[in-house]
Amino acid sequence: MESISVFEIIKVGIGPSSSHTMGPWNAASAFIRIIKRERSIAEVKEVFLEFFGSLAKTGIGHGTDIAGMLGLNGEDFKTINTSKIDEKIAYIKDTQTINLGGEKEIPFIYGHHLILNMKKSLDFHPNGMIFKAIFEDGTELVQDFYSVGGGFIASQEKNSIEKQCVRTLYPCHKASDIAKYCQKLGFDKISDLILINEESWRTQEETREEALYIWQQIKECIYKGVNKEGILPGGLNVSRRAVGINRKLLGDKIYKNKDEWFQQVVDAEENFTNINKWIACFALAVNEENASFGRIITAPTNGASGVIPAVLMYSQAFTESISDEDIVRFLLVAGEIGTLFKKNATISAAMGGCQAEIGVSSAMAAAGLTEILGGSVGQVLMAAEIAMEHHLGLTCDPIKGLVQIPCIERNTMGAMKAITAANIALESDPTKAKVTLDEVIQTMWETALSMSDRFKETSEGGLAIAVNVPEC
């Protein structure tokens, strides 16, 4: 089984969905690379993109069509000026052209060259898409892609696209592997083991730098979210709430940048109610940014991107674990727990419902928090198990296909459950646990397989149909 770096699970992304935005964007970029490898952009006469299944059914709400166009246009979601996205899409639609790979303007008519096929699903995975390039000599290049969660893409022929297979020094494909190697090596911290395994991709110093870079991106995202007012795009008329909570909790305190704001949070009055509100505020801020095509940290998906930031921010603002080393250890352990779910179950809501997103992110956050609060190896794994156990069966039923209701509030719940799970684990003897993390991961996968497709990011069940929202 292939090893996965923690920074493939926790990474810089763009809203509103890892499966429905980042995945298609990555696929479009990969198709451009395939064209360049097989022929050249200059030889392309037309390009076509068709989305199927879940990608098509909730494509407009998730910005799937936008992601596909921007990817074909040669844009990178890690560097694009997110405030220019609407302008770039308007240009493509108005001029009926696309700058393929950023190199050649070719005709591109929305609805003809890009189609959302809501009547058909591809067999390999619910999140399927097919790209086709027609060259000047009449020959064609066709490639299928599937967005399999967390921004990862695959084809029917290959499980992963353009990825080098990596095997770590101490392969951890199960929670039992983590426990085994920690015992063998005499480690009382899971993060010590993960730090060694991450050397398969980068040096330990580079790993620390990447973790601290992600922390800065988390702070930046939350800071943006708590300082933006207005209505989220998409037609549901959802108001941003993080800004109001932030203002109420800080009162008349003044700050000029994210570091000054963070210090104000640390210095604010601490009581259970206020801390509870801050945790909700952190999560809301991230997911309101996500809902508006903001740059966020995918962890492990965009729909669940507020959980880990909220819990990590909580640890830095309201506990004694406030060092850079704690931040690194939190993210290493959280990311490693995410790899276990990806390898043995799924992190795609289209495959497993929201238990695969919020549930996984809550388990990741619970493990990371337990690690830095002094938990043993067994307690860390127990915290992850507790968090997932109480998300089993959670459906994905976004209203109008938007990552807003119930998704935004659901992140606050996932964060709260993660903190509760950590606290329970820290006061428990893991040798007396009746359910292991490996067992709950297997149970989650079996639950996913049994779940109706109506509750797997199709907007055909649950709240998505129970709440009647008129089209704008």
CSV table of C-alpha atoms in Angstrom, one decimal:
chain,number,residue,atom,x,y,z
A,1,MET,CA,0.0,0.0,0.0
A,2,GLU,CA,1.3,3.5,-0.9
A,3,SER,CA,2.3,5.8,1.9
A,4,ILE,CA,0.8,9.3,2.0
A,5,SER,CA,2.4,12.4,3.4
A,6,VAL,CA,0.6,14.3,6.1
A,7,PHE,CA,0.9,17.3,3.8
A,8,GLU,CA,-1.2,15.7,1.2
A,9,ILE,CA,-4.0,15.5,3.7
A,10,ILE,CA,-3.5,19.0,5.2
A,11,LYS,CA,-2.6,21.5,2.5
A,12,VAL,CA,-3.3,24.9,1.0
A,13,GLY,CA,-6.6,24.8,-1.0
A,14,ILE,CA,-9.3,27.0,-2.3
A,15,GLY,CA,-13.1,26.9,-1.6
A,16,PRO,CA,-15.7,25.8,-1.7
A,17,SER,CA,-15.1,22.0,-2.1
A,18,SER,CA,-12.0,19.8,-2.3
A,19,SER,CA,-13.8,17.1,-4.2
A,20,HIS,CA,-15.9,19.4,-6.4
A,21,THR,CA,-13.6,22.4,-6.9
A,22,MET,CA,-10.0,21.4,-6.2
A,23,GLY,CA,-10.3,17.9,-7.7
A,24,PRO,CA,-11.7,19.1,-11.1
A,25,TRP,CA,-9.2,22.0,-11.1
A,26,ASN,CA,-6.3,19.5,-10.5
A,27,ALA,CA,-7.8,17.3,-13.2
A,28,ALA,CA,-7.9,20.1,-15.7
A,29,SER,CA,-4.3,21.0,-14.9
A,30,ALA,CA,-3.3,17.3,-15.3
A,31,PHE,CA,-5.0,17.2,-18.7
A,32,ILE,CA,-3.0,20.2,-19.8
A,33,ARG,CA,0.1,18.4,-18.8
A,34,ILE,CA,-1.0,15.3,-20.7
A,35,ILE,CA,-1.6,17.4,-23.9
A,36,LYS,CA,1.9,18.8,-23.6
A,37,ARG,CA,3.4,15.4,-23.1
A,38,GLU,CA,1.6,13.8,-26.0
A,39,ARG,CA,1.5,16.7,-28.5
A,40,SER,CA,1.5,20.4,-27.8
A,41,ILE,CA,-1.0,23.1,-26.8
A,42,ALA,CA,-0.4,24.9,-30.2
A,43,GLU,CA,-1.9,21.9,-32.0
A,44,VAL,CA,-5.2,21.9,-30.1
A,45,LYS,CA,-8.3,23.2,-32.0
A,46,GLU,CA,-11.0,22.5,-29.4
A,47,VAL,CA,-11.3,21.1,-25.8
A,48,PHE,CA,-14.3,19.6,-24.2
A,49,LEU,CA,-15.1,18.9,-20.5
A,50,GLU,CA,-18.1,16.9,-19.3
A,51,PHE,CA,-19.0,16.3,-15.6
A,52,PHE,CA,-21.0,13.4,-14.4
A,53,GLY,CA,-22.8,12.2,-11.3
A,54,SER,CA,-22.3,14.1,-8.1
A,55,LEU,CA,-20.0,16.6,-9.8
A,56,ALA,CA,-22.8,17.5,-12.2
A,57,LYS,CA,-25.7,17.5,-9.7
A,58,THR,CA,-24.0,19.9,-7.3
A,59,GLY,CA,-21.6,21.4,-9.8
A,60,ILE,CA,-22.9,24.9,-9.9
A,61,GLY,CA,-23.2,25.3,-6.1
A,62,HIS,CA,-19.6,23.9,-5.6
A,63,GLY,CA,-18.1,25.9,-8.4
A,64,THR,CA,-17.1,22.8,-10.3
A,65,ASP,CA,-17.6,24.4,-13.7
A,66,ILE,CA,-15.6,27.4,-12.6
A,67,ALA,CA,-12.8,25.2,-11.4
A,68,GLY,CA,-12.7,23.3,-14.7
A,69,MET,CA,-12.5,26.4,-16.7
A,70,LEU,CA,-9.8,28.0,-14.6
A,71,GLY,CA,-7.8,24.8,-14.7
A,72,LEU,CA,-7.9,24.7,-18.5
A,73,ASN,CA,-7.1,28.4,-18.5
A,74,GLY,CA,-3.8,27.6,-16.9
A,75,GLU,CA,-4.6,29.1,-13.5
A,76,ASP,CA,-3.2,27.6,-10.2
A,77,PHE,CA,-5.5,27.7,-7.2
A,78,LYS,CA,-2.6,28.0,-4.8
A,79,THR,CA,-1.5,31.4,-6.4
A,80,ILE,CA,-4.5,32.8,-8.2
A,81,ASN,CA,-5.8,36.2,-6.9
A,82,THR,CA,-9.2,34.9,-5.6
A,83,SER,CA,-10.7,38.4,-5.9
A,84,LYS,CA,-10.2,38.1,-9.7
A,85,ILE,CA,-12.0,34.8,-10.2
A,86,ASP,CA,-15.4,36.3,-11.2
A,87,GLU,CA,-13.7,38.6,-13.6
A,88,LYS,CA,-11.8,35.7,-15.3
A,89,ILE,CA,-14.9,33.5,-15.6
A,90,ALA,CA,-16.9,36.4,-17.0
A,91,TYR,CA,-14.2,37.0,-19.7
A,92,ILE,CA,-14.3,33.3,-20.7
A,93,LYS,CA,-18.1,33.3,-21.0
A,94,ASP,CA,-18.4,36.7,-22.7
A,95,THR,CA,-15.7,36.2,-25.3
A,96,GLN,CA,-16.5,32.5,-25.7
A,97,THR,CA,-12.8,31.7,-25.6
A,98,ILE,CA,-10.4,30.1,-23.3
A,99,ASN,CA,-6.6,30.6,-23.0
A,100,LEU,CA,-5.7,26.9,-23.0
A,101,GLY,CA,-2.9,26.3,-20.6
A,102,GLY,CA,-2.3,30.0,-20.6
A,103,GLU,CA,-0.8,29.6,-24.1
A,104,LYS,CA,-3.4,29.5,-26.8
A,105,GLU,CA,-6.8,31.2,-27.2
A,106,ILE,CA,-9.4,28.7,-28.6
A,107,PRO,CA,-13.2,28.8,-28.9
A,108,PHE,CA,-15.0,27.8,-25.7
A,109,ILE,CA,-18.7,28.0,-25.4
A,110,TYR,CA,-20.2,27.2,-22.0
A,111,GLY,CA,-22.9,24.6,-22.4
A,112,HIS,CA,-21.2,23.2,-25.5
A,113,HIS,CA,-17.6,22.7,-24.6
A,114,LEU,CA,-18.4,22.3,-20.9
A,115,ILE,CA,-21.4,20.2,-19.9
A,116,LEU,CA,-22.9,19.2,-16.6
A,117,ASN,CA,-24.5,15.7,-17.3
A,118,MET,CA,-26.9,15.2,-14.4
A,119,LYS,CA,-28.5,12.1,-15.9
A,120,LYS,CA,-25.4,9.8,-16.1
A,121,SER,CA,-22.7,8.6,-13.7
A,122,LEU,CA,-19.5,6.9,-14.5
A,123,ASP,CA,-19.0,3.5,-13.0
A,124,PHE,CA,-15.6,4.0,-11.4
A,125,HIS,CA,-16.5,6.8,-9.0
A,126,PRO,CA,-19.5,9.2,-8.4
A,127,ASN,CA,-17.2,12.2,-9.1
A,128,GLY,CA,-16.4,11.5,-12.7
A,129,MET,CA,-15.4,13.7,-15.6
A,130,ILE,CA,-14.1,13.3,-19.1
A,131,PHE,CA,-11.8,15.7,-21.0
A,132,LYS,CA,-11.3,15.6,-24.7
A,133,ALA,CA,-8.9,17.6,-26.9
A,134,ILE,CA,-9.4,17.8,-30.7
A,135,PHE,CA,-6.3,18.7,-32.6
A,136,GLU,CA,-5.9,20.6,-35.9
A,137,ASP,CA,-5.4,17.4,-37.8
A,138,GLY,CA,-8.7,15.9,-36.5
A,139,THR,CA,-7.2,13.4,-34.0
A,140,GLU,CA,-8.5,13.3,-30.5
A,141,LEU,CA,-7.1,12.8,-27.0
A,142,VAL,CA,-9.6,11.6,-24.3
A,143,GLN,CA,-8.9,11.2,-20.6
A,144,ASP,CA,-11.2,10.3,-17.8
A,145,PHE,CA,-10.6,11.6,-14.2
A,146,TYR,CA,-12.2,11.0,-10.9
A,147,SER,CA,-12.1,13.3,-7.9
A,148,VAL,CA,-11.7,10.9,-5.0
A,149,GLY,CA,-11.7,13.3,-2.0
A,150,GLY,CA,-9.4,15.9,-0.6
A,151,GLY,CA,-8.4,17.2,-4.0
A,152,PHE,CA,-6.9,13.9,-5.0
A,153,ILE,CA,-7.6,12.7,-8.5
A,154,ALA,CA,-7.4,9.3,-10.2
A,155,SER,CA,-8.2,7.7,-13.6
A,156,GLN,CA,-9.8,4.3,-14.2
A,157,GLU,CA,-6.4,3.0,-15.4
A,158,LYS,CA,-4.4,4.4,-12.6
A,159,ASN,CA,-5.2,4.8,-8.9
A,160,SER,CA,-3.4,8.1,-8.7
A,161,ILE,CA,-2.2,10.6,-11.4
A,162,GLU,CA,1.4,11.5,-11.9
A,163,LYS,CA,2.4,10.5,-8.4
A,164,GLN,CA,5.6,8.7,-7.3
A,165,CYS,CA,4.9,5.7,-5.1
A,166,VAL,CA,6.6,6.2,-1.8
A,167,ARG,CA,7.2,3.7,1.0
A,168,THR,CA,8.2,5.1,4.4
A,169,LEU,CA,10.7,3.6,6.8
A,170,TYR,CA,8.0,2.5,9.2
A,171,PRO,CA,4.8,2.1,7.0
A,172,CYS,CA,1.7,3.0,9.0
A,173,HIS,CA,-1.4,1.9,7.1
A,174,LYS,CA,-3.4,1.0,10.2
A,175,ALA,CA,-3.7,2.5,13.7
A,176,SER,CA,-2.2,-0.8,15.0
A,177,ASP,CA,0.9,-0.1,12.9
A,178,ILE,CA,1.4,3.2,14.7
A,179,ALA,CA,1.1,1.6,18.1
A,180,LYS,CA,3.4,-1.2,17.1
A,181,TYR,CA,6.2,1.0,15.8
A,182,CYS,CA,5.9,3.5,18.7
A,183,GLN,CA,6.4,0.6,21.1
A,184,LYS,CA,9.2,-0.9,19.1
A,185,LEU,CA,11.1,2.4,18.9
A,186,GLY,CA,10.3,3.4,22.4
A,187,PHE,CA,8.4,6.5,21.4
A,188,ASP,CA,5.8,7.9,23.7
A,189,LYS,CA,4.8,10.5,21.1
A,190,ILE,CA,3.2,9.5,17.8
A,191,SER,CA,4.6,12.7,16.2
A,192,ASP,CA,8.2,11.4,16.7
A,193,LEU,CA,7.4,8.4,14.5
A,194,ILE,CA,5.6,10.6,11.9
A,195,LEU,CA,8.5,13.0,11.8
A,196,ILE,CA,10.8,10.2,10.8
A,197,ASN,CA,8.4,8.8,8.2
A,198,GLU,CA,8.0,12.3,6.6
A,199,GLU,CA,11.7,12.2,5.7
A,200,SER,CA,10.6,10.1,2.7
A,201,TRP,CA,9.5,13.4,1.2
A,202,ARG,CA,11.6,16.1,2.9
A,203,THR,CA,14.0,16.8,5.7
A,204,GLN,CA,12.8,17.1,9.3
A,205,GLU,CA,13.5,20.9,9.2
A,206,GLU,CA,11.5,21.2,6.0
A,207,THR,CA,8.6,19.3,7.6
A,208,ARG,CA,8.7,21.7,10.5
A,209,GLU,CA,8.8,24.7,8.2
A,210,GLU,CA,5.8,23.4,6.2
A,211,ALA,CA,3.8,22.8,9.4
A,212,LEU,CA,4.4,26.3,10.6
A,213,TYR,CA,3.6,27.7,7.1
A,214,ILE,CA,0.3,26.0,7.3
A,215,TRP,CA,-0.3,27.5,10.8
A,216,GLN,CA,0.3,30.9,9.4
A,217,GLN,CA,-2.1,30.2,6.6
A,218,ILE,CA,-4.7,29.1,9.1
A,219,LYS,CA,-4.3,32.3,11.1
A,220,GLU,CA,-4.5,34.4,8.0
A,221,CYS,CA,-7.7,32.6,6.9
A,222,ILE,CA,-9.4,32.9,10.3
A,223,TYR,CA,-8.3,36.6,10.4
A,224,LYS,CA,-9.9,37.3,7.0
A,225,GLY,CA,-13.0,35.5,8.0
A,226,VAL,CA,-13.6,37.4,11.3
A,227,ASN,CA,-13.2,40.7,9.6
A,228,LYS,CA,-15.5,40.2,6.6
A,229,GLU,CA,-19.2,41.2,6.6
A,230,GLY,CA,-21.9,40.5,4.0
A,231,ILE,CA,-23.8,37.7,2.3
A,232,LEU,CA,-22.2,34.6,1.0
A,233,PRO,CA,-22.5,33.9,-2.7
A,234,GLY,CA,-24.9,31.3,-4.2
A,235,GLY,CA,-28.4,32.5,-3.6
A,236,LEU,CA,-29.2,31.2,-0.1
A,237,ASN,CA,-28.6,34.7,1.4
A,238,VAL,CA,-26.5,33.3,4.2
A,239,SER,CA,-25.0,36.1,6.3
A,240,ARG,CA,-21.5,35.9,7.6
A,241,ARG,CA,-21.6,35.4,11.4
A,242,ALA,CA,-17.9,35.1,12.5
A,243,VAL,CA,-17.4,38.9,12.2
A,244,GLY,CA,-20.3,39.6,14.6
A,245,ILE,CA,-19.1,37.0,17.2
A,246,ASN,CA,-15.6,38.4,17.0
A,247,ARG,CA,-16.8,41.9,17.5
A,248,LYS,CA,-19.0,41.0,20.4
A,249,LEU,CA,-16.2,39.0,22.2
A,250,LEU,CA,-13.5,41.6,21.7
A,251,GLY,CA,-15.7,44.7,22.3
A,252,ASP,CA,-13.9,47.9,21.5
A,253,LYS,CA,-10.4,46.4,21.3
A,254,ILE,CA,-8.3,47.6,18.3
A,255,TYR,CA,-5.9,45.6,16.2
A,256,LYS,CA,-4.1,46.2,12.9
A,257,ASN,CA,-3.1,42.8,11.7
A,258,LYS,CA,-3.6,39.1,12.4
A,259,ASP,CA,-0.9,38.9,15.1
A,260,GLU,CA,-2.3,41.8,17.1
A,261,TRP,CA,-5.8,40.3,16.7
A,262,PHE,CA,-4.5,36.9,17.9
A,263,GLN,CA,-3.0,38.5,21.0
A,264,GLN,CA,-6.3,40.2,21.7
A,265,VAL,CA,-8.0,36.8,21.6
A,266,VAL,CA,-5.4,35.3,23.9
A,267,ASP,CA,-5.9,38.2,26.4
A,268,ALA,CA,-9.7,38.1,26.2
A,269,GLU,CA,-11.8,37.0,29.1
A,270,GLU,CA,-11.7,33.3,29.6
A,271,ASN,CA,-14.8,31.4,30.7
A,272,PHE,CA,-16.5,28.3,29.3
A,273,THR,CA,-19.1,30.3,27.4
A,274,ASN,CA,-16.6,32.7,25.8
A,275,ILE,CA,-14.2,29.9,24.8
A,276,ASN,CA,-17.1,27.9,23.4
A,277,LYS,CA,-18.1,31.0,21.3
A,278,TRP,CA,-14.5,31.5,20.1
A,279,ILE,CA,-14.2,27.9,18.9
A,280,ALA,CA,-17.4,28.4,16.9
A,281,CYS,CA,-16.1,31.7,15.6
A,282,PHE,CA,-12.9,30.2,14.4
A,283,ALA,CA,-14.7,27.4,12.5
A,284,LEU,CA,-17.3,29.7,11.1
A,285,ALA,CA,-14.6,32.2,9.9
A,286,VAL,CA,-12.8,29.5,7.9
A,287,ASN,CA,-15.9,28.0,6.3
A,288,GLU,CA,-17.4,31.3,5.4
A,289,GLU,CA,-14.1,32.0,3.6
A,290,ASN,CA,-14.4,28.6,2.0
A,291,ALA,CA,-17.9,29.2,0.8
A,292,SER,CA,-16.8,32.3,-1.0
A,293,PHE,CA,-13.9,30.9,-3.0
A,294,GLY,CA,-11.4,32.0,-0.4
A,295,ARG,CA,-8.0,30.4,0.1
A,296,ILE,CA,-8.2,27.9,3.0
A,297,ILE,CA,-6.4,24.9,4.4
A,298,THR,CA,-7.9,21.6,3.1
A,299,ALA,CA,-7.9,19.3,6.1
A,300,PRO,CA,-8.8,16.7,4.9
A,301,THR,CA,-11.4,18.3,2.6
A,302,ASN,CA,-12.7,21.8,2.1
A,303,GLY,CA,-16.2,21.1,3.4
A,304,ALA,CA,-14.5,20.2,6.7
A,305,SER,CA,-11.7,22.8,6.6
A,306,GLY,CA,-12.8,24.7,9.7
A,307,VAL,CA,-12.4,21.9,12.2
A,308,ILE,CA,-8.7,21.5,12.5
A,309,PRO,CA,-8.1,25.3,12.4
A,310,ALA,CA,-10.6,25.9,15.1
A,311,VAL,CA,-9.1,23.2,17.4
A,312,LEU,CA,-5.5,24.2,16.7
A,313,MET,CA,-6.4,27.9,17.3
A,314,TYR,CA,-8.2,26.9,20.5
A,315,SER,CA,-5.0,25.0,21.7
A,316,GLN,CA,-2.8,28.0,21.0
A,317,ALA,CA,-5.1,30.6,22.6
A,318,PHE,CA,-6.6,28.7,25.6
A,319,THR,CA,-4.3,25.9,26.7
A,320,GLU,CA,-0.7,25.6,27.9
A,321,SER,CA,0.4,24.0,24.6
A,322,ILE,CA,1.4,27.1,22.8
A,323,SER,CA,4.8,26.5,21.3
A,324,ASP,CA,5.9,26.1,17.6
A,325,GLU,CA,6.8,22.5,18.5
A,326,ASP,CA,3.3,21.8,19.7
A,327,ILE,CA,1.9,23.2,16.4
A,328,VAL,CA,4.2,20.9,14.4
A,329,ARG,CA,3.2,17.9,16.5
A,330,PHE,CA,-0.5,18.6,16.3
A,331,LEU,CA,-0.4,18.8,12.5
A,332,LEU,CA,1.8,15.7,12.1
A,333,VAL,CA,-0.5,13.6,14.1
A,334,ALA,CA,-3.7,15.0,12.7
A,335,GLY,CA,-2.5,14.5,9.2
A,336,GLU,CA,-1.4,10.9,9.9
A,337,ILE,CA,-4.8,10.0,11.2
A,338,GLY,CA,-6.3,11.4,8.0
A,339,THR,CA,-4.1,9.1,5.9
A,340,LEU,CA,-5.6,6.1,7.8
A,341,PHE,CA,-9.1,7.0,6.7
A,342,LYS,CA,-8.1,7.7,3.2
A,343,LYS,CA,-6.3,4.4,2.8
A,344,ASN,CA,-8.9,2.2,4.6
A,345,ALA,CA,-12.2,4.0,4.0
A,346,THR,CA,-12.7,7.4,2.2
A,347,ILE,CA,-12.5,11.1,2.7
A,348,SER,CA,-15.0,11.8,-0.1
A,349,ALA,CA,-18.5,12.8,0.8
A,350,ALA,CA,-19.6,11.5,-2.6
A,351,MET,CA,-18.5,8.1,-1.4
A,352,GLY,CA,-19.3,8.2,2.3
A,353,GLY,CA,-21.4,11.1,3.2
A,354,CYS,CA,-20.3,13.8,5.6
A,355,GLN,CA,-18.9,11.2,8.1
A,356,ALA,CA,-16.1,11.1,5.6
A,357,GLU,CA,-15.4,14.8,5.9
A,358,ILE,CA,-16.5,16.3,9.2
A,359,GLY,CA,-16.1,12.9,10.9
A,360,VAL,CA,-12.6,12.4,9.7
A,361,SER,CA,-11.5,16.0,10.4
A,362,SER,CA,-12.9,15.7,13.9
A,363,ALA,CA,-10.9,12.5,14.5
A,364,MET,CA,-7.8,14.2,13.1
A,365,ALA,CA,-8.2,17.2,15.3
A,366,ALA,CA,-9.0,15.1,18.4
A,367,ALA,CA,-5.8,13.1,17.9
A,368,GLY,CA,-3.7,16.2,17.3
A,369,LEU,CA,-5.0,17.9,20.4
A,370,THR,CA,-4.5,14.8,22.6
A,371,GLU,CA,-1.0,14.6,21.4
A,372,ILE,CA,0.0,18.1,22.5
A,373,LEU,CA,-1.9,17.9,25.8
A,374,GLY,CA,0.3,15.1,26.9
A,375,GLY,CA,-1.8,12.0,25.9
A,376,SER,CA,-0.1,8.6,25.5
A,377,VAL,CA,0.0,6.8,22.1
A,378,GLY,CA,-3.1,4.8,23.1
A,379,GLN,CA,-5.0,7.9,24.3
A,380,VAL,CA,-4.3,9.7,21.0
A,381,LEU,CA,-5.7,6.8,19.0
A,382,MET,CA,-8.6,6.5,21.4
A,383,ALA,CA,-9.5,10.2,20.9
A,384,ALA,CA,-9.6,9.8,17.2
A,385,GLU,CA,-11.8,6.7,17.6
A,386,ILE,CA,-14.2,8.5,20.0
A,387,ALA,CA,-14.6,11.5,17.6
A,388,MET,CA,-15.4,9.3,14.6
A,389,GLU,CA,-17.7,7.0,16.6
A,390,HIS,CA,-20.0,9.9,17.1
A,391,HIS,CA,-20.1,11.0,13.5
A,392,LEU,CA,-20.9,7.6,12.0
A,393,GLY,CA,-23.8,7.8,9.5
A,394,LEU,CA,-23.6,11.5,9.1
A,395,THR,CA,-25.1,12.4,5.7
A,396,CYS,CA,-24.0,15.0,3.1
A,397,ASP,CA,-27.1,16.8,2.0
A,398,PRO,CA,-26.2,20.4,1.2
A,399,ILE,CA,-29.1,22.7,0.4
A,400,LYS,CA,-28.9,23.8,-3.3
A,401,GLY,CA,-25.6,22.0,-3.5
A,402,LEU,CA,-23.8,24.8,-1.7
A,403,VAL,CA,-21.1,24.2,0.9
A,404,GLN,CA,-23.1,26.4,3.4
A,405,ILE,CA,-26.1,24.8,5.0
A,406,PRO,CA,-25.6,22.6,7.0
A,407,CYS,CA,-21.9,22.5,6.2
A,408,ILE,CA,-20.6,25.7,7.9
A,409,GLU,CA,-22.3,25.1,11.2
A,410,ARG,CA,-21.3,21.4,11.0
A,411,ASN,CA,-17.7,22.4,11.3
A,412,THR,CA,-18.3,24.1,14.7
A,413,MET,CA,-19.9,20.8,15.9
A,414,GLY,CA,-17.0,18.8,14.6
A,415,ALA,CA,-14.5,21.0,16.5
A,416,MET,CA,-16.5,20.8,19.7
A,417,LYS,CA,-16.7,17.0,19.4
A,418,ALA,CA,-12.9,16.8,18.8
A,419,ILE,CA,-12.2,18.7,22.0
A,420,THR,CA,-14.6,16.6,23.9
A,421,ALA,CA,-13.1,13.4,22.5
A,422,ALA,CA,-9.6,14.6,23.5
A,423,ASN,CA,-10.7,15.4,27.0
A,424,ILE,CA,-12.5,12.0,27.5
A,425,ALA,CA,-9.4,10.1,26.1
A,426,LEU,CA,-7.0,12.0,28.4
A,427,GLU,CA,-9.1,10.8,31.4
A,428,SER,CA,-9.4,7.2,30.2
A,429,ASP,CA,-7.4,4.0,30.1
A,430,PRO,CA,-7.1,3.0,26.4
A,431,THR,CA,-6.5,-0.6,27.3
A,432,LYS,CA,-10.1,-0.8,28.5
A,433,ALA,CA,-11.6,0.6,25.3
A,434,LYS,CA,-14.1,-1.6,23.6
A,435,VAL,CA,-13.7,-0.2,20.1
A,436,THR,CA,-10.3,0.4,18.4
A,437,LEU,CA,-9.6,3.1,15.8
A,438,ASP,CA,-9.1,0.5,13.1
A,439,GLU,CA,-12.5,-1.0,13.9
A,440,VAL,CA,-14.3,2.3,13.7
A,441,ILE,CA,-12.6,3.1,10.4
A,442,GLN,CA,-13.8,-0.2,9.0
A,443,THR,CA,-17.3,0.5,10.4
A,444,MET,CA,-17.3,3.9,8.8
A,445,TRP,CA,-16.5,2.3,5.5
A,446,GLU,CA,-19.2,-0.3,5.8
A,447,THR,CA,-21.6,2.5,6.7
A,448,ALA,CA,-20.6,4.4,3.7
A,449,LEU,CA,-21.2,1.4,1.4
A,450,SER,CA,-24.7,0.9,2.9
A,451,MET,CA,-25.7,4.6,2.7
A,452,SER,CA,-28.1,5.7,0.0
A,453,ASP,CA,-26.6,7.8,-2.8
A,454,ARG,CA,-29.3,10.4,-1.9
A,455,PHE,CA,-27.2,11.3,1.1
A,456,LYS,CA,-23.8,11.4,-0.7
A,457,GLU,CA,-23.4,15.0,-1.9
A,458,THR,CA,-26.1,14.7,-4.6
A,459,SER,CA,-28.5,17.2,-3.0
A,460,GLU,CA,-31.3,14.6,-3.5
A,461,GLY,CA,-32.1,13.8,0.1
A,462,GLY,CA,-32.2,15.1,3.6
A,463,LEU,CA,-32.1,18.8,4.2
A,464,ALA,CA,-31.4,19.4,0.5
A,465,ILE,CA,-35.0,18.4,-0.4
A,466,ALA,CA,-36.7,19.1,2.9
A,467,VAL,CA,-36.0,22.8,2.7
A,468,ASN,CA,-37.6,24.5,-0.2
A,469,VAL,CA,-35.4,27.3,-1.4
A,470,PRO,CA,-36.6,29.1,-4.5
A,471,GLU,CA,-34.2,29.5,-7.3
A,472,CYS,CA,-32.8,33.0,-7.9
